[in-house]
Structures are given as structure tokens and as C-alpha cells.
PDB file of C-alpha atoms and ligand atoms in Angstrom:
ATOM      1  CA  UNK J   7     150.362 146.356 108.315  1.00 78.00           C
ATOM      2  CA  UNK J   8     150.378 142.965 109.877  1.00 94.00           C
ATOM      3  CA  UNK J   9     152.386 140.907 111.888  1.00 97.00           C
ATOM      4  CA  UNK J  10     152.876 137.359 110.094  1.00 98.00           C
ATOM      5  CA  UNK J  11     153.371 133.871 111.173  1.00 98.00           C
ATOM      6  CA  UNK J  12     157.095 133.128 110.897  1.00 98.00           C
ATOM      7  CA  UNK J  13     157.443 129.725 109.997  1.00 98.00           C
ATOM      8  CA  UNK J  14     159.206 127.111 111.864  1.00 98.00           C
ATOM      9  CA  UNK J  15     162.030 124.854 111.325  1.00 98.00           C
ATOM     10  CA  UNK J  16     160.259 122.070 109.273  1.00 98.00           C
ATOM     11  CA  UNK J  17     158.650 124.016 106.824  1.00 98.00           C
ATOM     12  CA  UNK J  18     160.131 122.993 103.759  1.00 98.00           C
ATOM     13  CA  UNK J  19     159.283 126.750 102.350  1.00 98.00           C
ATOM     14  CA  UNK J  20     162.453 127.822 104.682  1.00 98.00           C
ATOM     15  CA  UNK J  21     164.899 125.313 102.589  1.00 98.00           C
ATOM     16  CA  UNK J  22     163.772 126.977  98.813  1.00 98.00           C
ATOM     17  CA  UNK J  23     165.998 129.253  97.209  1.00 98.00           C
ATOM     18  CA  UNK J  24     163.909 132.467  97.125  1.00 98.00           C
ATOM     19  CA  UNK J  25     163.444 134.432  93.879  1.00 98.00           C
ATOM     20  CA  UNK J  26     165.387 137.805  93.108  1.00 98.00           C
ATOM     21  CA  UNK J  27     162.823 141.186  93.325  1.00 98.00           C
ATOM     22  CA  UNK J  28     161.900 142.695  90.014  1.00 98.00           C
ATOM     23  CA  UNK J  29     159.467 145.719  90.803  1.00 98.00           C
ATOM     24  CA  UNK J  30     160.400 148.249  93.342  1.00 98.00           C
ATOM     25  CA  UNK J  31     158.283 151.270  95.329  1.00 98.00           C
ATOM     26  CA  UNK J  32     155.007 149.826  94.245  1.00 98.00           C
ATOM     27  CA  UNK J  33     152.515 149.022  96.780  1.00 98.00           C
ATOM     28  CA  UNK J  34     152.661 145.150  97.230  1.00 98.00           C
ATOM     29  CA  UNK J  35     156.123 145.712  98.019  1.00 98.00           C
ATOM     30  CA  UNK J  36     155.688 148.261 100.640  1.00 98.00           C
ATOM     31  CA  UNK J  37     153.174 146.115 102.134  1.00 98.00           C
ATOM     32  CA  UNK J  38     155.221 142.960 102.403  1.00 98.00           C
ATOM     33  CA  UNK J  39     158.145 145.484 104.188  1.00 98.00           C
ATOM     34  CA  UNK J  40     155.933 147.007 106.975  1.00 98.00           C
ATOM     35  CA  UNK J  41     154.733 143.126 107.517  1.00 98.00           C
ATOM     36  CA  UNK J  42     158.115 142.225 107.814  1.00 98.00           C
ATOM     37  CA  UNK J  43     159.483 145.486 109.928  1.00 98.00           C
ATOM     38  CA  UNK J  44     155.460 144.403 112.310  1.00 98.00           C
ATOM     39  CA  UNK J  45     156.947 140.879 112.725  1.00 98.00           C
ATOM     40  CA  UNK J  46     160.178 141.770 113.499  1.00 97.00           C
ATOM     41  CA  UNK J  47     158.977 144.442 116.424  1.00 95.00           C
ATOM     42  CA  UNK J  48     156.358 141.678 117.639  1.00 96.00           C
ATOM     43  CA  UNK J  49     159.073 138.674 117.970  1.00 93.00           C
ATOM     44  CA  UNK J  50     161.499 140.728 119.360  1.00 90.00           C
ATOM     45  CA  UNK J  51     163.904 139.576 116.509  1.00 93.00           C
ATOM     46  CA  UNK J  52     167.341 141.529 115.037  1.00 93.00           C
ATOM     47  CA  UNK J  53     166.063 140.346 111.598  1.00 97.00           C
ATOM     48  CA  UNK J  54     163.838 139.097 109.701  1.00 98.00           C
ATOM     49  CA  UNK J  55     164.105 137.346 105.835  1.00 98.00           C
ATOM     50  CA  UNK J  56     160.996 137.309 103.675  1.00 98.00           C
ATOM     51  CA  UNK J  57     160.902 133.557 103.013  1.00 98.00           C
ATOM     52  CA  UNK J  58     160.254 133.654 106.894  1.00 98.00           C
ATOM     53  CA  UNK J  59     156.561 134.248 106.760  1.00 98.00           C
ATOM     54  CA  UNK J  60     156.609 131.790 103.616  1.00 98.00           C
ATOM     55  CA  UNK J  61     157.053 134.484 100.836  1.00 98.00           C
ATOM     56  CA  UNK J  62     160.241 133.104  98.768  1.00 98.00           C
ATOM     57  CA  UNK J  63     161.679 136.513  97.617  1.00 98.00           C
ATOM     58  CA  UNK J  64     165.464 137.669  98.310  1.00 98.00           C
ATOM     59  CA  UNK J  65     164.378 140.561 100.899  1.00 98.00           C
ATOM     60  CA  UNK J  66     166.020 141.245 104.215  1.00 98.00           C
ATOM     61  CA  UNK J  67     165.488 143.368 107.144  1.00 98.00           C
ATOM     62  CA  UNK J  68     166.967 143.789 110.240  1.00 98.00           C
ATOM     63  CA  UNK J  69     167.763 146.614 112.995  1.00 95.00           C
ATOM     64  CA  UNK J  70     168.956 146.310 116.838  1.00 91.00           C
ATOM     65  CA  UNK J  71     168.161 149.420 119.273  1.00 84.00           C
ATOM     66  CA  UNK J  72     168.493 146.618 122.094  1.00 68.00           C
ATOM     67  CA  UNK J  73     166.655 143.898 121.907  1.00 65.00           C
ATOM     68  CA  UNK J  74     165.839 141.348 125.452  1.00 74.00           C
ATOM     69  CA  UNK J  75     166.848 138.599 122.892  1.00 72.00           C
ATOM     70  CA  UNK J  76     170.384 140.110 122.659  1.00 70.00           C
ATOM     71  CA  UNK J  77     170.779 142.506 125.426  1.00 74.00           C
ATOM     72  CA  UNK J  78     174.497 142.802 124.906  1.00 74.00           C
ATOM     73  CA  UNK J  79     175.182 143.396 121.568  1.00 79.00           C
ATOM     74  CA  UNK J  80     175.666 146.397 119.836  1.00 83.00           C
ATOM     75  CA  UNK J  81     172.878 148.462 117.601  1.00 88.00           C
ATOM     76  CA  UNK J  82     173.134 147.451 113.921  1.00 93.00           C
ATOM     77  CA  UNK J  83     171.628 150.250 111.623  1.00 94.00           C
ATOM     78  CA  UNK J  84     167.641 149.547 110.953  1.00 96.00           C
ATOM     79  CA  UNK J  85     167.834 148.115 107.112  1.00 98.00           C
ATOM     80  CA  UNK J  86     165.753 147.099 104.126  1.00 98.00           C
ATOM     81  CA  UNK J  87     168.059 144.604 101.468  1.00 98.00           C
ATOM     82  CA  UNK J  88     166.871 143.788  98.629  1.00 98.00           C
ATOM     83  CA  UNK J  89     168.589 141.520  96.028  1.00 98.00           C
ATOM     84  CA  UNK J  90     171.805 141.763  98.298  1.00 98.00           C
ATOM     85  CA  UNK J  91     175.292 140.117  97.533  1.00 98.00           C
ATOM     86  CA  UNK J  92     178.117 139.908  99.884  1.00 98.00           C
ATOM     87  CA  UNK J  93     182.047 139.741 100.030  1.00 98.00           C
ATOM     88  CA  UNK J  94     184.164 138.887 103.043  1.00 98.00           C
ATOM     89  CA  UNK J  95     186.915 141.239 103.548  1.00 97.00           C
ATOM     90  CA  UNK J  96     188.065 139.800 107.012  1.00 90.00           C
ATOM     91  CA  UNK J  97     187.973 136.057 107.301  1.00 83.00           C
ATOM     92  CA  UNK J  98     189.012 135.707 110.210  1.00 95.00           C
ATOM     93  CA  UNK J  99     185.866 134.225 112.152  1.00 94.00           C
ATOM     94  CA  UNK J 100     183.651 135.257 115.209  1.00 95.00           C
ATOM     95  CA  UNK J 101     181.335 133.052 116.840  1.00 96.00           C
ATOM     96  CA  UNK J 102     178.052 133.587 118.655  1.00 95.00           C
ATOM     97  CA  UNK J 103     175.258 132.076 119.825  1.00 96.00           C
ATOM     98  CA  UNK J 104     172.779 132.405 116.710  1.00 97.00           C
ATOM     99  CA  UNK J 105     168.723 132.379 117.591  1.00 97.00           C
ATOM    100  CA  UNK J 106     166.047 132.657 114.743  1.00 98.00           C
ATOM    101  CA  UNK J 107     162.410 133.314 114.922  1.00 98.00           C
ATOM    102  CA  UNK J 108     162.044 129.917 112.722  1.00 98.00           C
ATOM    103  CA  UNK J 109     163.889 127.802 115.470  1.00 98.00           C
ATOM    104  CA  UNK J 110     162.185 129.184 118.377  1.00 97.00           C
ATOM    105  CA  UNK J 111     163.093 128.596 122.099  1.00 97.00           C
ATOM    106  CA  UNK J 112     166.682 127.407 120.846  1.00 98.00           C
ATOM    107  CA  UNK J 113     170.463 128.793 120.441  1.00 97.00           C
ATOM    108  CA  UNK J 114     173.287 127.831 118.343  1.00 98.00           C
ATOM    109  CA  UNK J 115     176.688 128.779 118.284  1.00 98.00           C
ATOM    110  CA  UNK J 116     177.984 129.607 114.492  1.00 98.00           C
ATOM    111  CA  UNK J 117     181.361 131.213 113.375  1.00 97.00           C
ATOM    112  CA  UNK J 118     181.110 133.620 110.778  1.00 97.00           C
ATOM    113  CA  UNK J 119     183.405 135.990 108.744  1.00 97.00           C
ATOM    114  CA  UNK J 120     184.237 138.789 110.819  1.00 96.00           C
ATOM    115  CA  UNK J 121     183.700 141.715 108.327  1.00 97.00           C
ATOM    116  CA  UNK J 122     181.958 141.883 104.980  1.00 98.00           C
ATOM    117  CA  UNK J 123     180.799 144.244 102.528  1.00 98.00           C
ATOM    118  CA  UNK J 124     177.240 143.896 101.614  1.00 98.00           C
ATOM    119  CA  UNK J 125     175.210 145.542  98.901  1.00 98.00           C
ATOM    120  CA  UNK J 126     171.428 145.516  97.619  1.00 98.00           C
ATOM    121  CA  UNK J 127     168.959 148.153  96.905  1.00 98.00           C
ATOM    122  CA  UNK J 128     166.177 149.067  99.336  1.00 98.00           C
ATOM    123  CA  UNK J 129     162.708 149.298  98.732  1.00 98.00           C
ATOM    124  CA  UNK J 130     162.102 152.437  96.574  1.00 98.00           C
ATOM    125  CA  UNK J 131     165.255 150.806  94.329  1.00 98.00           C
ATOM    126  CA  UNK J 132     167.616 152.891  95.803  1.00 98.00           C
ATOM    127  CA  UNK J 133     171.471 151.138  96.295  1.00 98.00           C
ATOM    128  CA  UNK J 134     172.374 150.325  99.588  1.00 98.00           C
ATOM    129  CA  UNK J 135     176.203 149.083 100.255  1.00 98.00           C
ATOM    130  CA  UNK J 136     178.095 148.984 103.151  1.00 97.00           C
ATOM    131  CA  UNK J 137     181.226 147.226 105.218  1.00 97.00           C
ATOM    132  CA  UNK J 138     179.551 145.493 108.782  1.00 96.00           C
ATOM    133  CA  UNK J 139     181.524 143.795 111.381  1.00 95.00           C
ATOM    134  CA  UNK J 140     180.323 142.293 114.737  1.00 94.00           C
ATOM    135  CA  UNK J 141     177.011 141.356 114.961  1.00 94.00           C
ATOM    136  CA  UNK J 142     175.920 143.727 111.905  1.00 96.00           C
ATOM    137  CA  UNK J 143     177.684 141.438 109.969  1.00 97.00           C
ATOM    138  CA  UNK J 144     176.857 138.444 111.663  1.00 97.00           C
ATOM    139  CA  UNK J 145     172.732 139.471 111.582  1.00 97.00           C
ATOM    140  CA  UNK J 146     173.317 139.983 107.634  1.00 98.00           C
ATOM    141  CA  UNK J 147     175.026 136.664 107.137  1.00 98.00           C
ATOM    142  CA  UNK J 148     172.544 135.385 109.209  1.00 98.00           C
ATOM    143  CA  UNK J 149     169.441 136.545 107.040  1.00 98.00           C
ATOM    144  CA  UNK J 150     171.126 135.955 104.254  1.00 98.00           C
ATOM    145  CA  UNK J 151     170.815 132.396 104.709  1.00 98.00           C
ATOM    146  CA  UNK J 152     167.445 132.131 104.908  1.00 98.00           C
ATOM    147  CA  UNK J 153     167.804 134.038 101.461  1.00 98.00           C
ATOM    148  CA  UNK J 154     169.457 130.567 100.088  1.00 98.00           C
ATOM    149  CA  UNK J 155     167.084 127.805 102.644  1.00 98.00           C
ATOM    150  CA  UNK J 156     170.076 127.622 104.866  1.00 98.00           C
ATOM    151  CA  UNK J 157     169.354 128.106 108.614  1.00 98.00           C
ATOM    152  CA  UNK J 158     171.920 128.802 111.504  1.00 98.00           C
ATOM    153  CA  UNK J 159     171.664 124.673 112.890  1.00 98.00           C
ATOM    154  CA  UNK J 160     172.981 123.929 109.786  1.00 98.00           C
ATOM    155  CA  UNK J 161     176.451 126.001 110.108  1.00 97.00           C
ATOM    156  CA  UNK J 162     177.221 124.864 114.436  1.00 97.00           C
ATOM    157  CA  UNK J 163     180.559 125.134 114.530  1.00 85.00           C
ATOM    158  CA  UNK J 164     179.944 122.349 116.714  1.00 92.00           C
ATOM    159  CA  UNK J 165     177.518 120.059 116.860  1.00 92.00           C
ATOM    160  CA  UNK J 166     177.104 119.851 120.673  1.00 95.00           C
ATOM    161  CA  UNK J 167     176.719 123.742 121.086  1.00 96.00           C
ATOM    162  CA  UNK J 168     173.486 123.608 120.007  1.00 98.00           C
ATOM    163  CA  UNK J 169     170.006 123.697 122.538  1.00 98.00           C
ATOM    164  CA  UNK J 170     167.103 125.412 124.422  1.00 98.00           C
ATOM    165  CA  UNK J 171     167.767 128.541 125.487  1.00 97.00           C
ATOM    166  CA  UNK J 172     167.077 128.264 129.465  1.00 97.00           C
ATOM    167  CA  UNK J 173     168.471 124.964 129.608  1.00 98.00           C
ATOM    168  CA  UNK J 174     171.920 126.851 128.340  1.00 97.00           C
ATOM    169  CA  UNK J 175     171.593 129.555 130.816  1.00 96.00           C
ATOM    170  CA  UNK J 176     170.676 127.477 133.460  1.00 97.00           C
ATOM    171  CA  UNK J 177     174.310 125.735 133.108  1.00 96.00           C
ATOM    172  CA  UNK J 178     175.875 129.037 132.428  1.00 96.00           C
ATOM    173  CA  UNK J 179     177.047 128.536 128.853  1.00 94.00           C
ATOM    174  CA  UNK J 180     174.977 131.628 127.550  1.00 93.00           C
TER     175      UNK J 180
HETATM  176 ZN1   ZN V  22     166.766 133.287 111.211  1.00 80.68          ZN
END
């Protein structure tokens, strides 16, 4: 297990469309997962897509406890997606201010569906479906994104809610 670098906004590897996952519970795979899951812990991040440390298959992760990055949303289920696909089943939209480990030092606020059903298969192949609202369902949109080359700056509700983190705390707007 190894923590990865996460690449940054720029990167033309984060704009690809990644590939589906073919072979499940084999080694390689479990590999790439506990990378992903050593990444995650070490950024402090809710989630974390493969194509983020530059390997361009459709695997997600994510999991909140409590997190400093977030400290007040609520704890989202610790997950491994594979292959997923989404419906919305409540469009009515939430926003919140977005980070990513591939825009570092910077926050975003993005509207989302407010409840989905998502399904994939984990890593040993085994299905995985489930209805999310709140943050759950805005970390899965989120990550899946990245899934597709699409990163949070490029869904800002508004273009002028967008900027460094401690300059938007230091005016109060996060
Ligand atoms: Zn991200």
C-alpha cells in the first residue's frame, strides 16, 4: 500500500474518459484500492476517483467519519464503486461548496441533484446499489465526474463563487 500523487487541475489525464473494469478480486486490483483508500486517509479527502492518481479506470471510493476538510457534514458510508451508474430520483438541487484533492487550496460552490440511486459492484465483483442524499450523494456525483474528466469548476453554479479556501473564510462566505 501506497499513498499516490493525486494529480492536479491541468493534467490532461483528469479530462479522459476512464475505461470500464473487466477483472475483479485479483491482486492488481486490490492493490490499486488500498492505494486509493492510503491517499484518501493521507489528503484528508471524502473521496477519491482512480483517474486521480492518473490511472483512467471507472473506480470510486469515498467514506466520511469527519473529516477537518468538512467538519460539518454528515458520515457517508466508507465505499468501493466500481463500474457505477446513477439515476436522480429527487431533482430538486442542493448546493455546497465542492473541494477536490486535484484543485487543491480552492472551493467551489456546485448544485447537485438532491437524491440519487447509485449502483456498481465493489471490488471482489460483488453488486453494490443504494439511494444517497446530502452529501453522500453529492460526494458520489462528485467522483463520478472525475469518472467522465469533468471536475467540480466546471459545474459553479456561479461563476463568481469560486476561490481559495482562506481567502473565503476570511470574508465569511465559507
Ligand atoms: Zn475531486
Amino acid at each position: 500500500m501506497a499513498v499516490r500523487t493525486v494529480l492536479r487541475i491541468g493534467d490532461p489525464r483528469l479530462r479522459q474518459v476512464s475505461e470500464p473494469v473487466t477483472s475483479f478480486d485479483t491482486p492488481e486490483l486490490h492493490a490499486l484500492i488500498g492505494d486509493m483508500f492510503d491517499t484518501m486517509a493521507a489528503e484528508d479527502g471524502a473521496g477519491l476517483a482512480a483517474p486521480q492518481i492518473g490511472v483512467l479506470k471507472r473506480i470510486m471510493i469515498f467514506g466520511v467519519e469527519s473529516t477537518p476538510r468538512y467538519p460539518d457534514v454528515e458520515a457517508v458510508p466508507t465505499t468501493v464503486l466500481i463500474n457505477p451508474e446513477y439515476t436522480v430520483v429527487h431533482d430538486a438541487v442542493q448546493g455546497f461548496w465542492e473541494g477536490c484533492l486535484s484543485v487543491p487550496g480552492m472551493r467551489g460552490y456546485v448544485e447537485r441533484p438532491a437524491g440519487i440511486r447509485y449502483r456498481g459492484l465493489d471490488q471482489f465483483g460483488n453488486p453494490v446499489e443504494r439511494e444517497a442524499s446530502g452529501f453522500h450523494a453529492i460526494v458520489f456525483q462528485h467522483e463520478y465526474d472525475h469518472l467522465d474528466g469533468i471536475l467540480y469548476p466546471d459545474r459553479l453554479a456561479d461563476r463568481t463563487q469560486f476561490g481559495y479556501v482562506d481567502e473565503l473564510a476570511a470574508a465569511g462566505i465559507i
